[in-house]
Amino acid sequence: MYLITGSTGMTGLAVLEYLVSIGYTKKVKCIVRSSSDLSKHDHIKIPIEYIECDLECLVDMSHNQGEEIINPLNAIIDKALIDVDVILHIASIKYSKAIIELAKKHEVKRVVLVHTALMYSKYYKYAKNYQRIEGEIIVEKGVNFTILRPTVLYGNQQDNLIHHIFEGLTQRKVYVIQGIYDVYYQPTYVGDLVQAIFGVIDNEDCYYETFLLSGQEATRYIDMVKMIRKILKTRNLILRIPFYLVNMKLRVEAIRNHEEKPSYKELKRQTEDRRFAHGKATEYFGYAPITLYEGLIKQCDSYKLGQVKQ
Ligand SMILES: NC(=O)c1ccc[n+]([C@@H]2O[C@H](COP(=O)([O-])OP(=O)(O)OC[C@H]3O[C@@H](n4cnc5c(N)ncnc54)[C@H](OP(=O)(O)O)[C@@H]3O)[C@@H](O)[C@H]2O)c1
């Protein structure tokens, strides 16, 4: 049986939709929070057993140098692991170490961990922490895990980047790009991530391996915006604000509002190159991401559907 974390998020939902699409009818277990919006699963016609648990409750072995804290919520998680063969841990890398510990304890056959290419960032403040977590997991040999690291995800209305471009171009005649005009992105279509998750599960070559999953091609932010404008058939004027002006604006705003000034790293992060190679994934399990244009067309359909429903 599958145990899924993050099932109400963009990827988790796409995983459940994929299972429905292949005619999967067996029960799955999902760890959710009391605040999770379960109505997102209304259209998922497979039996779901919910385990209500904030993953923060899991013992963080890394903080406790291997000493287990007695936590009553662990009993709930232990119960959740009964009859589970495969864990799809999608919620966050923050809990991966604890998930691996649980998998080991319950002799779960397979674990797929969805992490992030952000761990390679020179400027993202948690990148080093993510590297440390992965480093600790990679030396584990007691559990058959695979780590997948997508780049910026897109594909439906829950994404954090491209959905906002669709909205901006639809709602405003003038679309302003602040500082990131020339920054390269290689976004990962969520459907490709889902294919990868199910592509590695039964592939023994992928045990104990890590894979970067980027989109088929890299594109500058401005070209992505233009592509979406073409798909939406809008005629927005695109205005570019250079990075040094954005930098100045943020600093002045911070002084005015008596806030902490954005750090050099926070600002540099915005202009960081987000291109990544995915050749290893192609070699190991035939990862073949769709083109950005194809992905954007799919996203446009889902965007328009969302507009109609509102
Ligand atoms: N989005 C991106 O651009 C991107 C890029 C690279 C990698 N990733 C990684 O890919 C994975 C999936 O991303 P996503 O964008 O699909 O996720 P998402 O839409 O942000 O959803 C996160 C999911 O995790 C659940 N969750 C978070 N914290 C939890 C906790 N403490 N206890 C229980 N459940 C918790 C959320 O539940 P609630 O419904 O209760 O909030 C939600 O179902 C994540 O690990 C993310 O770091 C994402």
Short mmCIF file of C-alpha atoms and ligand atoms in Angstrom, two decimals:
data_model
loop_
_atom_site.label_atom_id
_atom_site.label_comp_id
_atom_site.label_asym_id
_atom_site.label_seq_id
_atom_site.Cartn_x
_atom_site.Cartn_y
_atom_site.Cartn_z
CA MET A 1 0.00 0.00 0.00
CA TYR A 2 1.11 3.56 -0.70
CA LEU A 3 1.58 6.07 2.09
CA ILE A 4 1.65 9.60 0.70
CA THR A 5 2.70 12.82 2.41
CA GLY A 6 1.87 16.18 0.86
CA SER A 7 -1.20 14.80 -0.93
CA THR A 8 -3.08 18.11 -0.80
CA GLY A 9 -0.22 20.00 -2.47
CA MET A 10 0.44 20.45 -6.17
CA THR A 11 2.54 17.31 -6.62
CA GLY A 12 0.60 15.14 -4.16
CA LEU A 13 -2.65 15.91 -5.89
CA ALA A 14 -1.10 15.17 -9.28
CA VAL A 15 0.09 11.82 -7.88
CA LEU A 16 -3.43 10.90 -6.77
CA GLU A 17 -4.85 12.02 -10.13
CA TYR A 18 -2.27 9.86 -11.88
CA LEU A 19 -3.31 6.82 -9.82
CA VAL A 20 -6.93 7.45 -10.79
CA SER A 21 -5.92 7.81 -14.45
CA ILE A 22 -4.26 4.38 -14.51
CA GLY A 23 -7.32 2.76 -12.95
CA TYR A 24 -5.77 2.21 -9.52
CA THR A 25 -8.54 1.23 -7.12
CA LYS A 26 -6.74 0.05 -3.98
CA LYS A 27 -6.70 2.05 -0.78
CA VAL A 28 -3.94 4.62 -0.22
CA LYS A 29 -2.98 6.26 3.05
CA CYS A 30 -2.35 9.99 3.26
CA ILE A 31 -0.77 11.88 6.12
CA VAL A 32 -2.54 15.24 6.40
CA ARG A 33 -2.71 18.09 8.88
CA SER A 34 -5.88 19.09 10.74
CA SER A 35 -5.75 22.29 8.66
CA SER A 36 -5.30 20.50 5.29
CA ASP A 37 -8.03 21.21 2.75
CA LEU A 38 -9.34 17.72 2.02
CA SER A 39 -11.93 19.01 -0.42
CA LYS A 40 -9.05 19.04 -2.91
CA HIS A 41 -9.52 15.26 -2.96
CA ASP A 42 -13.24 15.37 -3.74
CA HIS A 43 -12.66 14.25 -7.33
CA ILE A 44 -10.26 11.44 -6.37
CA LYS A 45 -12.28 8.29 -6.64
CA ILE A 46 -9.99 5.92 -4.81
CA PRO A 47 -10.33 4.97 -1.14
CA ILE A 48 -8.13 7.17 1.04
CA GLU A 49 -7.37 6.56 4.69
CA TYR A 50 -6.35 9.81 6.32
CA ILE A 51 -3.85 9.94 9.12
CA GLU A 52 -4.04 13.30 10.80
CA CYS A 53 -0.60 14.32 11.86
CA ASP A 54 1.55 17.38 11.48
CA LEU A 55 4.90 15.99 10.34
CA GLU A 56 6.60 18.45 12.67
CA CYS A 57 5.71 15.96 15.36
CA LEU A 58 8.19 13.48 13.99
CA VAL A 59 11.34 13.02 15.96
CA ASP A 60 14.10 15.08 14.38
CA MET A 61 17.04 12.80 14.85
CA SER A 62 19.40 15.39 13.46
CA HIS A 63 18.56 17.85 16.21
CA ASN A 64 18.83 15.26 18.90
CA GLN A 65 22.01 13.55 17.83
CA GLY A 66 20.37 10.16 17.57
CA GLU A 67 18.51 10.26 20.87
CA GLU A 68 14.83 9.53 20.38
CA ILE A 69 12.38 11.85 22.08
CA ILE A 70 9.29 10.11 23.44
CA ASN A 71 6.49 11.67 21.45
CA PRO A 72 2.90 10.36 21.83
CA LEU A 73 2.18 11.28 18.21
CA ASN A 74 4.74 8.71 17.10
CA ALA A 75 2.15 6.06 17.92
CA ILE A 76 -0.18 7.57 15.32
CA ILE A 77 2.59 7.51 12.73
CA ASP A 78 3.52 3.95 13.65
CA LYS A 79 -0.09 2.92 13.04
CA ALA A 80 -0.02 4.75 9.72
CA LEU A 81 2.91 2.60 8.59
CA ILE A 82 1.06 -0.70 9.01
CA ASP A 83 0.74 -2.56 5.65
CA VAL A 84 2.65 0.17 3.82
CA ASP A 85 5.06 -1.05 1.08
CA VAL A 86 5.87 2.25 -0.55
CA ILE A 87 6.20 5.72 0.94
CA LEU A 88 5.91 8.69 -1.40
CA HIS A 89 7.24 11.47 0.76
CA ILE A 90 6.35 14.68 -1.00
CA ALA A 91 5.67 17.12 1.86
CA SER A 92 9.14 18.49 2.51
CA ILE A 93 12.78 17.52 2.76
CA LYS A 94 12.61 18.78 6.37
CA TYR A 95 10.95 15.52 7.41
CA SER A 96 12.88 13.13 5.16
CA LYS A 97 15.32 11.92 7.79
CA ALA A 98 12.48 11.02 10.14
CA ILE A 99 10.57 9.33 7.29
CA ILE A 100 13.63 7.19 6.53
CA GLU A 101 13.89 6.23 10.21
CA LEU A 102 10.24 5.19 10.23
CA ALA A 103 10.63 3.26 6.98
CA LYS A 104 13.55 1.41 8.47
CA LYS A 105 11.67 0.60 11.66
CA HIS A 106 8.64 -0.72 9.73
CA GLU A 107 10.67 -2.42 7.01
CA VAL A 108 8.99 -0.47 4.23
CA LYS A 109 10.19 -1.81 0.87
CA ARG A 110 10.51 1.43 -1.01
CA VAL A 111 10.72 5.14 -0.30
CA VAL A 112 10.67 7.95 -2.86
CA LEU A 113 11.66 11.32 -1.46
CA VAL A 114 10.78 14.48 -3.35
CA HIS A 115 13.41 17.06 -2.49
CA THR A 116 14.48 20.14 -4.39
CA ALA A 117 17.17 21.53 -6.69
CA LEU A 118 17.14 24.54 -4.38
CA MET A 119 19.74 22.69 -2.34
CA TYR A 120 22.27 23.79 -4.97
CA SER A 121 21.50 27.45 -4.48
CA LYS A 122 24.41 29.62 -3.47
CA TYR A 123 22.06 32.09 -1.83
CA TYR A 124 18.99 30.19 -0.52
CA LYS A 125 19.30 30.27 3.24
CA TYR A 126 18.30 26.63 3.85
CA ALA A 127 20.39 25.16 1.03
CA LYS A 128 23.20 24.01 3.30
CA ASN A 129 20.71 22.46 5.69
CA TYR A 130 19.12 20.57 2.79
CA GLN A 131 22.57 19.36 1.71
CA ARG A 132 23.23 18.14 5.22
CA ILE A 133 19.90 16.26 5.35
CA GLU A 134 20.59 14.57 2.01
CA GLY A 135 24.14 13.77 3.08
CA GLU A 136 22.81 11.97 6.13
CA ILE A 137 20.23 10.05 4.13
CA ILE A 138 22.62 9.02 1.37
CA VAL A 139 24.81 7.06 3.76
CA GLU A 140 21.74 5.06 4.90
CA LYS A 141 21.68 1.58 3.48
CA GLY A 142 18.77 0.10 5.45
CA VAL A 143 16.02 1.48 3.19
CA ASN A 144 15.62 1.42 -0.59
CA PHE A 145 15.18 5.11 -1.18
CA THR A 146 15.40 7.32 -4.24
CA ILE A 147 15.69 11.08 -4.10
CA LEU A 148 14.14 13.26 -6.81
CA ARG A 149 15.06 16.92 -7.03
CA PRO A 150 12.76 18.95 -9.26
CA THR A 151 13.46 22.58 -10.10
CA VAL A 152 10.67 25.18 -9.96
CA LEU A 153 7.44 23.24 -10.42
CA TYR A 154 4.54 24.27 -12.63
CA GLY A 155 1.50 22.71 -14.18
CA ASN A 156 -1.57 23.81 -12.28
CA GLN A 157 -3.00 26.64 -10.22
CA GLN A 158 -1.08 25.65 -7.12
CA ASP A 159 2.31 26.54 -8.53
CA ASN A 160 4.24 29.47 -7.10
CA LEU A 161 5.61 31.03 -10.26
CA ILE A 162 4.00 30.41 -13.61
CA HIS A 163 0.44 30.60 -12.36
CA HIS A 164 1.18 34.16 -11.26
CA ILE A 165 2.43 35.02 -14.76
CA PHE A 166 -0.87 33.73 -16.18
CA GLU A 167 -2.78 35.84 -13.66
CA GLY A 168 -0.64 38.94 -14.21
CA LEU A 169 -0.98 38.79 -17.99
CA THR A 170 -4.72 38.23 -17.78
CA GLN A 171 -5.41 40.93 -15.23
CA ARG A 172 -3.04 43.74 -16.25
CA LYS A 173 -2.38 45.49 -19.55
CA VAL A 174 1.16 46.32 -18.49
CA TYR A 175 3.20 43.44 -17.12
CA VAL A 176 6.18 44.52 -15.06
CA ILE A 177 9.23 42.30 -14.63
CA GLN A 178 11.26 43.33 -11.64
CA GLY A 179 14.91 42.42 -11.86
CA ILE A 180 14.61 38.88 -13.19
CA TYR A 181 14.14 39.67 -16.90
CA ASP A 182 17.21 37.74 -18.05
CA VAL A 183 17.29 35.01 -15.41
CA TYR A 184 17.28 31.49 -16.80
CA TYR A 185 14.67 29.00 -15.54
CA GLN A 186 14.23 25.35 -16.42
CA PRO A 187 10.88 24.63 -14.75
CA THR A 188 9.76 21.06 -14.13
CA TYR A 189 6.28 20.13 -15.31
CA VAL A 190 4.50 18.48 -12.40
CA GLY A 191 3.30 15.65 -14.67
CA ASP A 192 6.94 14.84 -15.47
CA LEU A 193 7.73 14.69 -11.77
CA VAL A 194 4.81 12.29 -11.26
CA GLN A 195 6.06 10.10 -14.14
CA ALA A 196 9.48 10.10 -12.50
CA ILE A 197 8.07 9.10 -9.10
CA PHE A 198 6.36 6.06 -10.62
CA GLY A 199 9.26 5.47 -12.99
CA VAL A 200 11.74 4.88 -10.18
CA ILE A 201 9.60 2.84 -7.78
CA ASP A 202 10.23 -0.58 -9.37
CA ASN A 203 13.60 0.26 -10.87
CA GLU A 204 16.35 -1.28 -8.77
CA ASP A 205 19.00 0.77 -10.60
CA CYS A 206 17.47 3.79 -8.90
CA TYR A 207 17.85 2.52 -5.35
CA TYR A 208 20.08 4.82 -3.25
CA GLU A 209 20.30 7.24 -6.17
CA THR A 210 19.53 10.94 -6.49
CA PHE A 211 18.18 12.58 -9.64
CA LEU A 212 17.82 16.15 -10.77
CA LEU A 213 14.61 16.67 -12.69
CA SER A 214 14.55 19.82 -14.76
CA GLY A 215 12.36 20.74 -17.68
CA GLN A 216 13.32 19.85 -21.26
CA GLU A 217 14.91 23.21 -22.00
CA ALA A 218 16.06 26.34 -20.21
CA THR A 219 14.35 29.64 -20.93
CA ARG A 220 14.88 33.23 -19.85
CA TYR A 221 12.11 34.61 -17.65
CA ILE A 222 11.19 37.19 -20.30
CA ASP A 223 10.88 34.49 -22.96
CA MET A 224 8.64 32.47 -20.66
CA VAL A 225 6.41 35.51 -20.15
CA LYS A 226 6.28 36.11 -23.91
CA MET A 227 5.42 32.45 -24.52
CA ILE A 228 2.53 32.66 -22.05
CA ARG A 229 1.38 35.94 -23.60
CA LYS A 230 1.30 34.22 -26.99
CA ILE A 231 -0.65 31.23 -25.58
CA LEU A 232 -3.15 33.52 -23.84
CA LYS A 233 -3.36 35.67 -26.99
CA THR A 234 -3.12 38.87 -24.91
CA ARG A 235 -1.33 42.06 -25.97
CA ASN A 236 0.31 43.15 -22.75
CA LEU A 237 3.09 45.66 -22.74
CA ILE A 238 6.07 44.17 -20.91
CA LEU A 239 8.08 46.59 -18.79
CA ARG A 240 11.50 45.79 -17.43
CA ILE A 241 12.78 47.20 -14.15
CA PRO A 242 16.52 46.61 -13.81
CA PHE A 243 17.75 44.73 -10.79
CA TYR A 244 19.65 47.66 -9.27
CA LEU A 245 16.40 49.68 -9.08
CA VAL A 246 14.55 46.77 -7.46
CA ASN A 247 17.41 46.49 -5.00
CA MET A 248 17.17 50.22 -4.17
CA LYS A 249 13.37 50.10 -3.85
CA LEU A 250 13.49 47.16 -1.42
CA ARG A 251 16.10 48.87 0.72
CA VAL A 252 14.21 52.17 0.85
CA GLU A 253 10.97 50.32 1.71
CA ALA A 254 12.74 48.45 4.49
CA ILE A 255 14.07 51.71 5.99
CA ARG A 256 10.64 53.37 5.73
CA ASN A 257 8.82 50.44 7.35
CA HIS A 258 11.53 49.94 9.99
CA GLU A 259 12.07 46.42 8.73
CA GLU A 260 15.27 44.50 8.39
CA LYS A 261 16.94 45.30 5.07
CA PRO A 262 16.94 42.39 2.61
CA SER A 263 20.31 40.74 2.82
CA TYR A 264 22.72 40.57 -0.09
CA LYS A 265 22.00 36.84 -0.35
CA GLU A 266 18.22 37.33 -0.44
CA LEU A 267 18.60 39.76 -3.31
CA LYS A 268 21.12 37.68 -5.23
CA ARG A 269 18.83 34.67 -4.86
CA GLN A 270 16.28 36.37 -7.11
CA THR A 271 18.71 36.60 -9.98
CA GLU A 272 20.27 33.17 -9.55
CA ASP A 273 20.50 30.96 -12.62
CA ARG A 274 18.06 28.04 -12.33
CA ARG A 275 19.33 25.79 -15.12
CA PHE A 276 19.97 22.13 -14.26
CA ALA A 277 20.90 19.04 -16.25
CA HIS A 278 18.68 15.95 -16.05
CA GLY A 279 20.75 13.53 -18.16
CA LYS A 280 21.26 11.05 -15.32
CA ALA A 281 17.49 10.63 -14.90
CA THR A 282 17.11 10.04 -18.63
CA GLU A 283 19.86 7.44 -18.55
CA TYR A 284 18.53 5.55 -15.51
CA PHE A 285 14.79 5.56 -16.04
CA GLY A 286 14.08 7.24 -19.36
CA TYR A 287 13.09 10.62 -17.95
CA ALA A 288 11.79 12.56 -20.95
CA PRO A 289 10.27 15.87 -19.90
CA ILE A 290 7.86 17.68 -22.18
CA THR A 291 8.81 21.03 -23.69
CA LEU A 292 8.00 24.20 -21.79
CA TYR A 293 5.56 25.17 -24.53
CA GLU A 294 3.66 21.88 -24.18
CA GLY A 295 3.58 22.27 -20.40
CA LEU A 296 2.34 25.84 -20.64
CA ILE A 297 -0.45 24.81 -23.00
CA LYS A 298 -1.55 22.23 -20.39
CA GLN A 299 -1.30 24.82 -17.65
CA CYS A 300 -3.32 27.26 -19.74
CA ASP A 301 -6.14 24.70 -20.04
CA SER A 302 -6.15 24.21 -16.28
CA TYR A 303 -5.95 28.00 -15.75
CA LYS A 304 -8.95 28.63 -18.01
CA LEU A 305 -10.90 25.84 -16.30
CA GLY A 306 -10.16 27.48 -12.95
CA GLN A 307 -11.38 30.84 -14.28
CA VAL A 308 -14.66 29.28 -15.44
CA LYS A 309 -15.24 27.63 -12.03
CA GLN A 310 -14.72 30.92 -10.12
N1 LIG B 1 6.74 24.08 -5.75
C1 LIG B 1 7.96 24.14 -6.27
O1 LIG B 1 8.25 24.98 -7.12
C2 LIG B 1 9.00 23.12 -5.87
C3 LIG B 1 10.22 23.13 -6.53
C4 LIG B 1 11.18 22.17 -6.20
C5 LIG B 1 10.89 21.23 -5.22
N2 LIG B 1 9.70 21.26 -4.58
C6 LIG B 1 9.47 20.24 -3.56
O2 LIG B 1 8.53 19.32 -4.08
C7 LIG B 1 7.66 18.87 -3.04
C8 LIG B 1 6.23 19.13 -3.43
O3 LIG B 1 6.07 20.50 -3.67
P1 LIG B 1 4.63 21.08 -3.97
O4 LIG B 1 4.83 22.47 -4.47
O5 LIG B 1 3.86 20.10 -4.77
O6 LIG B 1 4.02 21.16 -2.51
P2 LIG B 1 2.95 22.18 -1.97
O7 LIG B 1 1.93 22.46 -3.02
O8 LIG B 1 3.63 23.33 -1.33
O9 LIG B 1 2.26 21.30 -0.84
C9 LIG B 1 2.95 20.86 0.28
C10 LIG B 1 2.22 19.65 0.83
O10 LIG B 1 2.90 19.19 2.00
C11 LIG B 1 2.01 19.19 3.09
N3 LIG B 1 2.73 19.56 4.31
C12 LIG B 1 3.60 20.59 4.47
N4 LIG B 1 4.02 20.62 5.73
C13 LIG B 1 3.44 19.59 6.38
C14 LIG B 1 3.50 19.11 7.71
N5 LIG B 1 4.23 19.73 8.64
N6 LIG B 1 2.76 18.03 8.04
C15 LIG B 1 1.99 17.42 7.11
N7 LIG B 1 1.89 17.82 5.82
C16 LIG B 1 2.61 18.89 5.47
C17 LIG B 1 0.98 20.25 2.75
O11 LIG B 1 -0.20 20.04 3.50
P3 LIG B 1 -1.29 21.21 3.77
O12 LIG B 1 -2.34 21.05 2.72
O13 LIG B 1 -1.76 20.94 5.14
O14 LIG B 1 -0.56 22.53 3.65
C18 LIG B 1 0.79 19.98 1.27
O15 LIG B 1 -0.01 18.85 1.06
C19 LIG B 1 8.08 19.60 -1.76
O16 LIG B 1 8.94 18.77 -1.04
C20 LIG B 1 8.83 20.81 -2.29
O17 LIG B 1 9.83 21.25 -1.40
C21 LIG B 1 8.74 22.17 -4.89
#
